Short mmCIF file of C-alpha atoms and ligand atoms in Angstrom, two decimals:
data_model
loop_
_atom_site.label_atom_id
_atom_site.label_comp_id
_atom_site.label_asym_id
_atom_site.label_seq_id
_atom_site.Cartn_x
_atom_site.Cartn_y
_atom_site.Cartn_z
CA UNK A 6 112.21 124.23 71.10
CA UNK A 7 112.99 120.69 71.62
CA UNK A 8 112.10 118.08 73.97
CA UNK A 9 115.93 118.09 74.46
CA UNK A 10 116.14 121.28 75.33
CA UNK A 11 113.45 121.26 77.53
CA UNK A 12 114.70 118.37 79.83
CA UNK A 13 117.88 120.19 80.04
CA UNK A 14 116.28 123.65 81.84
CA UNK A 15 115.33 122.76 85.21
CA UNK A 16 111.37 123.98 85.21
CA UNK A 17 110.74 127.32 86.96
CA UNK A 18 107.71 126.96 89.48
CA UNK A 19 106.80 130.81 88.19
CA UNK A 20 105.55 129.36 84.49
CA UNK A 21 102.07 130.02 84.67
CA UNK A 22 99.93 127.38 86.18
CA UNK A 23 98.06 124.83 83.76
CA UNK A 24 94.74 125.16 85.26
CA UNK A 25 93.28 123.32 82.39
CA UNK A 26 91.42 120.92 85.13
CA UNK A 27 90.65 123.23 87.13
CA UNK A 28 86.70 125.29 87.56
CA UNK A 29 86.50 126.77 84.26
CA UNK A 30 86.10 130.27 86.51
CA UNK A 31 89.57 129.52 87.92
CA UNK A 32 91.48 132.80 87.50
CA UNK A 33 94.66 133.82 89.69
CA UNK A 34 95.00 137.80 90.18
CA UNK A 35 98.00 137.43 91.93
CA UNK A 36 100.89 134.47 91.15
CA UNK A 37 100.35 131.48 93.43
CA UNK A 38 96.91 132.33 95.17
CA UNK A 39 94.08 131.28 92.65
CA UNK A 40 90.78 131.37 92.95
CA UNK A 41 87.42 129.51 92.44
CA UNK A 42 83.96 131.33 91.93
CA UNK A 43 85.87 134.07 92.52
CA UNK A 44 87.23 133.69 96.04
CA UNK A 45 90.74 133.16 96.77
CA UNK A 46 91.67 129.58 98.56
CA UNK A 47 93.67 131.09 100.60
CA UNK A 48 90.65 132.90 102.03
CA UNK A 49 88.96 130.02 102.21
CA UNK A 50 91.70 127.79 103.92
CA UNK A 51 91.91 130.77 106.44
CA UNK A 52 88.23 131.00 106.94
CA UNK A 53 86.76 127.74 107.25
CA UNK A 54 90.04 125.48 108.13
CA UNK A 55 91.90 122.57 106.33
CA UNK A 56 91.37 120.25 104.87
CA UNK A 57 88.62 121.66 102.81
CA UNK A 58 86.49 121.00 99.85
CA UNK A 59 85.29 123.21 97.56
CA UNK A 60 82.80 123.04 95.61
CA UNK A 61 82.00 125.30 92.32
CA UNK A 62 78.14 125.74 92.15
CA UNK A 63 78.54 127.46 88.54
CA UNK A 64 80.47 124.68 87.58
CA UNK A 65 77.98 121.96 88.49
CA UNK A 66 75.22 123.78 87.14
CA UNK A 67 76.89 124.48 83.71
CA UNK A 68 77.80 120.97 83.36
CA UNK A 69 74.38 119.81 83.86
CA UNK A 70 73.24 122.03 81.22
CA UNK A 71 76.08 120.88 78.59
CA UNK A 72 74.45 117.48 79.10
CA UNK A 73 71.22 118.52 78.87
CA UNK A 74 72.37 120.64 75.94
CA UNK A 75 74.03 117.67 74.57
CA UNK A 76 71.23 115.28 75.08
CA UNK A 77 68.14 116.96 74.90
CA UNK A 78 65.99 114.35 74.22
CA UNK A 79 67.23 112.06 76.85
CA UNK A 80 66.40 111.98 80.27
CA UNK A 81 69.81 113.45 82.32
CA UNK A 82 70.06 111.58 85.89
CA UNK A 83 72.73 112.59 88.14
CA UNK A 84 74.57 109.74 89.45
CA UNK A 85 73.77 110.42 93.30
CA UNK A 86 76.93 108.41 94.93
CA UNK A 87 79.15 110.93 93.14
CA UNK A 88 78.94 113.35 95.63
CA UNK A 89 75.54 114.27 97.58
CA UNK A 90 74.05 116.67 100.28
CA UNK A 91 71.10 118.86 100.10
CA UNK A 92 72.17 122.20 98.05
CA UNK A 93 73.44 119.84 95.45
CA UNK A 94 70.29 117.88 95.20
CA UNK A 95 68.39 121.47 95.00
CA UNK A 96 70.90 121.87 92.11
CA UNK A 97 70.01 119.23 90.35
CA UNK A 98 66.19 119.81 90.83
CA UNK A 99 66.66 123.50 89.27
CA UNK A 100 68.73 122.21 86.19
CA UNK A 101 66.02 119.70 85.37
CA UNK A 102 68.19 116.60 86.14
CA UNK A 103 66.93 113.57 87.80
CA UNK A 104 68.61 111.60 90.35
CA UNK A 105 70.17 107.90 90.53
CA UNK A 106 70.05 106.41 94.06
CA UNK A 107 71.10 103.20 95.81
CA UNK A 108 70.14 103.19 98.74
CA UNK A 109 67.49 104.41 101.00
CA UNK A 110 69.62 106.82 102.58
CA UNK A 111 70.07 108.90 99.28
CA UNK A 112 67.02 108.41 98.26
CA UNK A 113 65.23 109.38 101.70
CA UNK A 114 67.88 112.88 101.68
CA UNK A 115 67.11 113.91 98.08
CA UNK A 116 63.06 113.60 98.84
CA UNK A 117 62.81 114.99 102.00
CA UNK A 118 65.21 117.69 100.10
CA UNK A 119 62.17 118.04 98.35
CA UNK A 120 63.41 116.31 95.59
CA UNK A 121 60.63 115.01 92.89
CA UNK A 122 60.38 111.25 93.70
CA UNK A 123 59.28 110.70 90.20
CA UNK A 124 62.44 111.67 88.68
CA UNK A 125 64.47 109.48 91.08
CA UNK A 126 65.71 106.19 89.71
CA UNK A 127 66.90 103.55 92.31
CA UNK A 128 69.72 101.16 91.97
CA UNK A 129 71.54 98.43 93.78
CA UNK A 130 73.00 94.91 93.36
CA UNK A 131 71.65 93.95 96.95
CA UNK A 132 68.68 96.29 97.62
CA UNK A 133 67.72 95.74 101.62
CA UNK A 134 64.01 95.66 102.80
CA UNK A 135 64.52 98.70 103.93
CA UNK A 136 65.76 100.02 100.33
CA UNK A 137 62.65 98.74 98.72
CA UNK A 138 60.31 99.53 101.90
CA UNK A 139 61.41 103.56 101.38
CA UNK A 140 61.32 103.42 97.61
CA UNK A 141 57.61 102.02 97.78
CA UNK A 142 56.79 104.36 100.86
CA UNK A 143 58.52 107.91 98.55
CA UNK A 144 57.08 106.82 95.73
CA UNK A 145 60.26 106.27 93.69
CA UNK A 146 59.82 106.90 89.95
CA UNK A 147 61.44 103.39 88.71
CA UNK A 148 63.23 100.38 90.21
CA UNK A 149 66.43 98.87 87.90
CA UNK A 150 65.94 94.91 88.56
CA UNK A 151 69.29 93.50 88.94
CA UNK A 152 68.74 90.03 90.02
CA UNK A 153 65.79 87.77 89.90
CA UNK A 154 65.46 86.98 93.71
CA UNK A 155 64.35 90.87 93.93
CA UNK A 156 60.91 90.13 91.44
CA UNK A 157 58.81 88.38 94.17
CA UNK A 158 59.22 90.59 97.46
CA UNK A 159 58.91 93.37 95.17
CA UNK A 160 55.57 92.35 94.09
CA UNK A 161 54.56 91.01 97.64
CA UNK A 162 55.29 94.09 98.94
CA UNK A 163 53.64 96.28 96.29
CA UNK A 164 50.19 94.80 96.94
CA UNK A 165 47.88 92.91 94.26
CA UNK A 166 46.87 96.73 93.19
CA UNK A 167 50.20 98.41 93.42
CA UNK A 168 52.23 99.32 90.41
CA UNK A 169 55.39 100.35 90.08
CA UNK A 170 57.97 101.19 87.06
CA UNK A 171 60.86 98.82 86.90
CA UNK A 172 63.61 99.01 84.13
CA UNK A 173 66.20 95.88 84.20
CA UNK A 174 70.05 95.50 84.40
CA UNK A 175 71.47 94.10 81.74
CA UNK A 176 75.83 92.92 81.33
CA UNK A 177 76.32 93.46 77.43
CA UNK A 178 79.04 92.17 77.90
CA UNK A 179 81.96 94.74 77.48
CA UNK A 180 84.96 95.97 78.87
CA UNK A 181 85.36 99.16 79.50
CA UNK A 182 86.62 101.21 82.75
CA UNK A 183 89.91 102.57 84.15
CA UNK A 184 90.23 100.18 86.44
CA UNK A 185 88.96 96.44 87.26
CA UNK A 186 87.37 97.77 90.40
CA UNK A 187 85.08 99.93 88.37
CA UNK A 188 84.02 97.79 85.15
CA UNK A 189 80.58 96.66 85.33
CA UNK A 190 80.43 95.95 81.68
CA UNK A 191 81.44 92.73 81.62
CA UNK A 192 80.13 89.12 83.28
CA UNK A 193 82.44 88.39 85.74
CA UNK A 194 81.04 91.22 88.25
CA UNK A 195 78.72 91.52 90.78
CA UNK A 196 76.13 93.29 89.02
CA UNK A 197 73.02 93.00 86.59
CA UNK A 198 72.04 89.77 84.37
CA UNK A 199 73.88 88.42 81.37
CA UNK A 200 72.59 88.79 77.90
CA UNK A 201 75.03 86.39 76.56
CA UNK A 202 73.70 83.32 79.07
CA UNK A 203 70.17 83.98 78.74
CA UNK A 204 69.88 85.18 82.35
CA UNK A 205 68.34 88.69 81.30
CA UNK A 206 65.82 87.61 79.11
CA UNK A 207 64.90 85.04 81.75
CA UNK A 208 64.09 87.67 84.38
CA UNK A 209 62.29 89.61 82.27
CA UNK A 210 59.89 87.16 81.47
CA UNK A 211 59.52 86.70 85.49
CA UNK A 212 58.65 89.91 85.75
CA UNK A 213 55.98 90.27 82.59
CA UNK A 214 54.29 87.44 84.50
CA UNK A 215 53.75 90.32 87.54
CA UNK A 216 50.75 92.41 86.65
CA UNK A 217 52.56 95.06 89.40
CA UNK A 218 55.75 95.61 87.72
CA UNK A 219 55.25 97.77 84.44
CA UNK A 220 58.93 97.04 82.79
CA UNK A 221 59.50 100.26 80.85
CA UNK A 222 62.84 99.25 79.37
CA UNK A 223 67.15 98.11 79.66
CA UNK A 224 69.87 99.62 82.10
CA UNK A 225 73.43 98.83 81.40
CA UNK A 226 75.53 100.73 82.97
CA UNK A 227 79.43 99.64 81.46
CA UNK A 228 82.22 100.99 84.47
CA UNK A 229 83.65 104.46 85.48
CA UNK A 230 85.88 106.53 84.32
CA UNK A 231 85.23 105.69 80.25
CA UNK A 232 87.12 107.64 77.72
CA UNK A 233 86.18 106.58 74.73
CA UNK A 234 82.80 106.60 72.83
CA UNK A 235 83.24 103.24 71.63
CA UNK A 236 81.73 100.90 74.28
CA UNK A 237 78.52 102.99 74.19
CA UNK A 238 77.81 102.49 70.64
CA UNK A 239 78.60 98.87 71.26
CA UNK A 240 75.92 99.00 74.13
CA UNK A 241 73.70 100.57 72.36
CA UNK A 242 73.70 97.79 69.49
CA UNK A 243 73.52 94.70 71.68
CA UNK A 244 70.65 96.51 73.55
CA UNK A 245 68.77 96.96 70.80
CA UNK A 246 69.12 93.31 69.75
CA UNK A 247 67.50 92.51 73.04
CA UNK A 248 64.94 94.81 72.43
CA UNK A 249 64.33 93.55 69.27
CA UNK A 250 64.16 89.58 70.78
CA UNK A 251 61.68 90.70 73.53
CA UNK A 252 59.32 92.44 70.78
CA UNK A 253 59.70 89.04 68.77
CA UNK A 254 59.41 86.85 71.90
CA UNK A 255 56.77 88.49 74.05
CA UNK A 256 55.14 91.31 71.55
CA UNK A 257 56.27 94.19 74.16
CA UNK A 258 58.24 97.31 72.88
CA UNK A 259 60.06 98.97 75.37
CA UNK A 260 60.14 102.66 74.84
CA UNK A 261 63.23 103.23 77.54
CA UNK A 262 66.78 102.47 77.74
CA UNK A 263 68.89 104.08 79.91
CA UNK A 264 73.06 103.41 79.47
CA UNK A 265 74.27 104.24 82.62
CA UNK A 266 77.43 106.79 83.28
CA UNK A 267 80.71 106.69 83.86
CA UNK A 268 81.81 109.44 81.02
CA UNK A 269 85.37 109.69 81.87
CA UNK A 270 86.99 113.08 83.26
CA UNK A 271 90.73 114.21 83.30
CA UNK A 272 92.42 114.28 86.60
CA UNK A 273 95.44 115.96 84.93
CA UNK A 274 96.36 118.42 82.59
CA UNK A 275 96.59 116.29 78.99
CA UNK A 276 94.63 113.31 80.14
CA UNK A 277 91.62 112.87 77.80
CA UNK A 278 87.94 113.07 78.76
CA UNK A 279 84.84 112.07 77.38
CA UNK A 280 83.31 114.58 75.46
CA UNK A 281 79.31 114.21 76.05
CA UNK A 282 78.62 116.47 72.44
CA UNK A 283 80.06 114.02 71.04
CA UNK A 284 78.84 110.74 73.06
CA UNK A 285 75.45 112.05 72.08
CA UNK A 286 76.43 112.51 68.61
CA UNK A 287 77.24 108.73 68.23
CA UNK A 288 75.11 106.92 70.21
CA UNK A 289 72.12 109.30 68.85
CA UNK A 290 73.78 107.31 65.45
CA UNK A 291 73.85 104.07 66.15
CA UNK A 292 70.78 104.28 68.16
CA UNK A 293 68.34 105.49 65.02
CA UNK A 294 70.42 102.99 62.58
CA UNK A 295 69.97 100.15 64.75
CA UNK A 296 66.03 100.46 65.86
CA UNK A 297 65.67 100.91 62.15
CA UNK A 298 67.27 97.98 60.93
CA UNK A 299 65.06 96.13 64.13
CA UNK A 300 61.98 98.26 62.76
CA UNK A 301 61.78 99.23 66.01
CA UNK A 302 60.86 102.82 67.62
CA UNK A 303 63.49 104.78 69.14
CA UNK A 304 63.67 104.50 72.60
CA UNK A 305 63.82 107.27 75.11
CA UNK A 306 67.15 107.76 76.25
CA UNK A 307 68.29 107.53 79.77
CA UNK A 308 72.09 108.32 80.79
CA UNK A 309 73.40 108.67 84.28
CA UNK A 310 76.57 111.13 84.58
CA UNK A 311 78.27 111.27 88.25
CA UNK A 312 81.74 112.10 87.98
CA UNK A 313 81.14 114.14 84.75
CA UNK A 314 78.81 116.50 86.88
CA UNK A 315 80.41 116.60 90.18
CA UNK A 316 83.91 115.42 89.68
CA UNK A 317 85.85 118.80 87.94
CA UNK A 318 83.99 120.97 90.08
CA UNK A 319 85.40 120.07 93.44
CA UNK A 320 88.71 121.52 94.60
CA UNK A 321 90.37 119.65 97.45
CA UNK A 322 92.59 122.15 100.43
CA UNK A 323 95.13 121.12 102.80
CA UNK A 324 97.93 122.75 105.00
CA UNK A 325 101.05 120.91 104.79
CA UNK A 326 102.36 119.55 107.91
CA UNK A 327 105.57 118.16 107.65
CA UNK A 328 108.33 117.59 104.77
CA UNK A 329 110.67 115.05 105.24
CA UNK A 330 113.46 113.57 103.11
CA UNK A 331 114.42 109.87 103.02
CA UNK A 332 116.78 108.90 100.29
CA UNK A 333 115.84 110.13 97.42
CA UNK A 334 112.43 110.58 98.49
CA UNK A 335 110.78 114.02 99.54
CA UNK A 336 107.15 113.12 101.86
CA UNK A 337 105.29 115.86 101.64
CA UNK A 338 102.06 114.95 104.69
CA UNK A 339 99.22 117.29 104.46
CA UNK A 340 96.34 117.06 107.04
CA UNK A 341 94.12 114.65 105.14
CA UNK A 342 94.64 111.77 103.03
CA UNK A 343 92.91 108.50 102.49
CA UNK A 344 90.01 109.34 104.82
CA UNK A 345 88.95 112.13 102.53
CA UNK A 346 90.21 110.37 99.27
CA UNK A 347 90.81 107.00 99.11
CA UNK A 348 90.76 106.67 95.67
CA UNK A 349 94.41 106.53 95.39
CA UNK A 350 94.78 103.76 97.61
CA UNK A 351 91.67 102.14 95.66
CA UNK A 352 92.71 101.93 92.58
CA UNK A 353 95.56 104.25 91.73
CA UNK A 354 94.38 107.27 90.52
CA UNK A 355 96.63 110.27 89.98
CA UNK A 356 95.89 113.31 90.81
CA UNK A 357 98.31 116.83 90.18
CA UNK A 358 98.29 118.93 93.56
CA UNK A 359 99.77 122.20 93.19
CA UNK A 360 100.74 124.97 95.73
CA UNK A 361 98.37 127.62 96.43
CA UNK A 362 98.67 131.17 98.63
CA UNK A 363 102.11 132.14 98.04
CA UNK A 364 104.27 132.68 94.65
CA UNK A 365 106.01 129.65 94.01
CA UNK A 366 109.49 131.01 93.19
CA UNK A 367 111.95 127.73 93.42
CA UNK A 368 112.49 124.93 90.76
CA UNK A 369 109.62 122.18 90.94
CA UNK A 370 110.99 118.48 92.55
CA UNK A 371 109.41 115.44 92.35
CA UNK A 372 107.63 115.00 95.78
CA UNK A 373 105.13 112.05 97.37
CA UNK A 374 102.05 113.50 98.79
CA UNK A 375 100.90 111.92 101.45
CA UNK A 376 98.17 111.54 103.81
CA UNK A 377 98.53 111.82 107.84
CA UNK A 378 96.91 108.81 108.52
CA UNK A 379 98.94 105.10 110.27
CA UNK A 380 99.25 103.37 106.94
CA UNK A 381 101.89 103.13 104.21
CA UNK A 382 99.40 103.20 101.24
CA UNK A 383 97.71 106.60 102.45
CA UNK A 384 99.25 108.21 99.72
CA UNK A 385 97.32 111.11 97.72
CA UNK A 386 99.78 111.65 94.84
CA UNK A 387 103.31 111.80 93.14
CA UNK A 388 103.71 115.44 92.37
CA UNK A 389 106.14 118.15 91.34
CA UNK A 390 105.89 121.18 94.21
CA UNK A 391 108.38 124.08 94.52
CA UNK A 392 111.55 122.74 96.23
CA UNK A 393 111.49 125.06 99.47
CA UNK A 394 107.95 123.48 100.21
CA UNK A 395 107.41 123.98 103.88
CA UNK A 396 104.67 123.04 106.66
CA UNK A 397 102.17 125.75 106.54
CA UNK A 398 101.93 125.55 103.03
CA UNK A 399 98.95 124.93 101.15
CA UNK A 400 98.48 122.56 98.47
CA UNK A 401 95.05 122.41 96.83
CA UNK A 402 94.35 118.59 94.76
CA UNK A 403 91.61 119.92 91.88
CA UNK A 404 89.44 117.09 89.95
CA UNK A 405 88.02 116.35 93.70
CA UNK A 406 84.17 116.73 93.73
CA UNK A 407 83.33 113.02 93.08
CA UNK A 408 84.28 109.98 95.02
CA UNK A 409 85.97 111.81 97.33
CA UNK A 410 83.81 112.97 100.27
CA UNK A 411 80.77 110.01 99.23
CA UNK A 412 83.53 107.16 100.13
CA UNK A 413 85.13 109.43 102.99
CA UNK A 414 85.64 107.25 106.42
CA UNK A 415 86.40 108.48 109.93
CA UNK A 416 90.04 106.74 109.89
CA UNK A 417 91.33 107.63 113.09
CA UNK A 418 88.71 109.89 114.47
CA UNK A 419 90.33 112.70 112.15
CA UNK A 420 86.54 114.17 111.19
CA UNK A 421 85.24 114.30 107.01
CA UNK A 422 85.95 117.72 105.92
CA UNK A 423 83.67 120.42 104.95
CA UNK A 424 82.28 121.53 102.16
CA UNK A 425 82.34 124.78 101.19
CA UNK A 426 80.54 126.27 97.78
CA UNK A 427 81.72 129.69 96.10
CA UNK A 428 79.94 131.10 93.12
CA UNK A 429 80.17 135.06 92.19
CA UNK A 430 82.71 136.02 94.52
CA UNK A 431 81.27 134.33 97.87
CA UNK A 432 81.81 131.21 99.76
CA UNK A 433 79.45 130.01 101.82
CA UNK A 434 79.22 126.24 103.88
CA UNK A 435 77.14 123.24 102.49
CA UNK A 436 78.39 120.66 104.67
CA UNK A 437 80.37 121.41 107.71
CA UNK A 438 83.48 119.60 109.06
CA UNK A 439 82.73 116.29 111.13
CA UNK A 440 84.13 116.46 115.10
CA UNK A 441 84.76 114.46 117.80
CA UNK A 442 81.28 114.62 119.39
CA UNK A 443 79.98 113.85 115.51
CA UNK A 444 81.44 110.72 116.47
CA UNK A 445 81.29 110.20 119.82
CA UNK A 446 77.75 110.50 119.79
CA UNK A 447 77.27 107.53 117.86
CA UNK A 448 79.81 105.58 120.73
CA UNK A 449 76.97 104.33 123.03
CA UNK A 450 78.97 101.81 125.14
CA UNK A 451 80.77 102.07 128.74
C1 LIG B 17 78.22 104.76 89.55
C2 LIG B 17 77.10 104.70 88.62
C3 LIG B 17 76.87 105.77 87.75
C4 LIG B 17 77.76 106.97 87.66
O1 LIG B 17 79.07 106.64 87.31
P1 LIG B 17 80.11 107.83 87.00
O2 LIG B 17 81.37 107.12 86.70
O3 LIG B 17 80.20 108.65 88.23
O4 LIG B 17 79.54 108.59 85.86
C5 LIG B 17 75.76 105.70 86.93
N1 LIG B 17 74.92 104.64 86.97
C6 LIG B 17 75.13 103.59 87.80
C7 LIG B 17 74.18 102.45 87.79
C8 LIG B 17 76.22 103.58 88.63
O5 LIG B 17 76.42 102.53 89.44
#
């Protein structure tokens, strides 16, 4: 068949769905009501209200272990910020991942979570007092340095006997990310110290000269959303260099050096994705070729997925509430929208929303989903949806585990969602949905 021909045939919503972002345990025993862990969203949508998240513990958990599978001489830290609450930091703990933090208020949930503080890593381009205060008081397992006004409180507040690991933030100086908001790579961000300026190798010899800091090796950490192997392997070669000037410059070999996430995911069907068999492969390359050639040992490995983890298992719910046409436009407004995800306002990202709970029998159209909230720009995704889509509908938005609910606002006093976990056939609530007294408690005023 050709393209041609294609085109020409208008495309019948009953072709089975691509579900090739979806859960891997997606299945869909009847047309047009799938299900996740083995429980229909339908029954969920019915049970615990829209909009909903779910969340697919099996998922989670066997993408953990493909990392750890992948990397298994590396240290695996989930990226915290991703998505977090207290079954998913139990999760993690079971899996043998470690956790990366930045702020207290992670940090202080994933210990009290009983979380092993010594497996949590804690970032931050503007740590507070308080940041550093609750990292001392937990007992965090290492500090990444990012600037050098953090060395000196650090060490005043550690105490002439304290110690504590630090690693330090280094900008290699590369490109890399979907979008400018989330490239951290390169030296016109906010974060870390430049290799290229001399600004990292200045900070590190301010913090050799504290007896309290014990620097155990280089973060870089390049953007979000990366597709392509290629920036690593870079990374992994200019870190080295640095490596090799600090041996030559101050005798110290670092034995750690942790490159950061942002392994990049697909958000719809034929989008690529990073691959981390085959991240490992290459940086586990360059990596032994370069600490050769700088006669150098091979560092332990750190890497710090997020998205990767959390991002594919997370299936987003809503009821559709009205359909209007305008021109040649078709608004399709569900009951969420940029409060739950405002990545699409952020930076563009494109999601593919289908309809769930009832066969989709009519031709597909070319529809704007949008959010219910007072702006323009609350708008969750261009989409094809059956033609006779109707309120009371439900559309489900997969790809929605990371960076949804973590940035979530309360945007006209709408409420954050709930999250709702199925594995084996049951469903069961993690986090439940935000209400009015959630945030009216918080209103102290007259
Ligand atoms: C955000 C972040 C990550 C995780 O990024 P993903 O794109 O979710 O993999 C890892 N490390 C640091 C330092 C980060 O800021």
């Amino acid at each position: 068949m050709t393209a041609v021909h294609e085109a020409a045939v208008p495309v019948a919503a009953t072709t089975p769905a691509d579900l090739s972002v979806w859960p891997a345990s997606t299945t869909e025993p009847r047309p047009g009501d799938p299900a996740v862990g083995g429980v229909p969203l339908a029954e969920i949508a019915d049970r615990f209200g829209t909009p909903v998240y779910v969340l697919d513990e099996g998922e989670v958990r066997e993408r953990c272990r493909a990392y750890l599978r992948a990397f298994p001489e590396a240290e695996v830290l989930y990226a915290a910020k991703a998505f977090l609450c207290r079954s998913m930091i139990r999760w993690m703990d079971e899996e043998g991942l470690g956790l990366d933090v930045c702020s207290a208020g992670e940090l202080e949930l994933a210990v009290t979570a009983g979380f092993p503080p010594e497996r949590i890593v804690l970032h931050g381009n503007a740590k507070s007092p308080h940041d550093l205060e609750t990292a001392l008081r937990l007992g965090v397992g290492r500090i990444v340095i990012d600037g050098p006004t953090e060395i000196a409180p650090l060490a005043a507040a550690l105490g002439p006997d304290g110690r504590q690991r630090v690693l330090v933030r280094v900008v290699p100086g590369i490109g890399a990310g979907a979008h400018d908001k989330i490239r951290t790579g390169t030296e016109d961000q906010k974060f870390g110290l430049s290799l290229s300026d001399g600004h990292a190798q200045h900070v590190i010899a301010r913090i050799l000269d504290q007896p309290q800091l014990q620097l155990t090796g280089l973060h870089c950490h390049l953007g979000s959303q990366i597709t392509s192997v290629k920036p690593y392997v870079t990374a992994v070669r200019r870190m080295v260099g640095l490596m090799a000037r600090l041996r030559d410059q101050h005798g110290i070999t670092l034995p750690e050096l942790d490159l950061g996430g942002g392994h990049g995911i697909a958000y719809r069907p034929g989008e690529p994705a990073l691959d981390p068999a085959v991240l490992a492969r290459r940086v586990r390359a360059e990596l032994g070729a370069a600490c050769a050639a700088a006669e150098l040992p091979v560092p332990r490995l750190i890497i710090e997925p997020g998205r990767a983890i959390a991002g594919p298992a997370g299936v987003a719910v809503y009821h559709v509430l009205s359909v209007k046409r305008t021109g040649a436009r078709t608004f399709v407004a569900v009951d969420g929208g940029m409060s739950d995800n405002p990545r699409p306002a952020l930076y563009g990202v494109r999601y593919a929303p289908r309809l769930v709970g009832r066969p989709a029998t009519e031709p597909l159209t070319p529809v704007t989903v949008v959010g219910r909230h007072c702006e323009a720009g609350d708008v969750l995704a261009e989409a094809e949806l059956p033609s006779d889509v109707r309120p009371g509908d439900l559309l489900a938005v997969p790809v929605a585990g990371a960076y949804h609910l973590s940035m979530a606002s309360a945007y006209n006093l709408v409420g954050r969602p709930p999250v709702v976990a199925v594995h084996a056939g049951r469903a069961r609530l993690l986090v439940r949905r935000e209400c009015l007294a959630d945030l009216s408690s918080r209103d102290v005023g007259v």
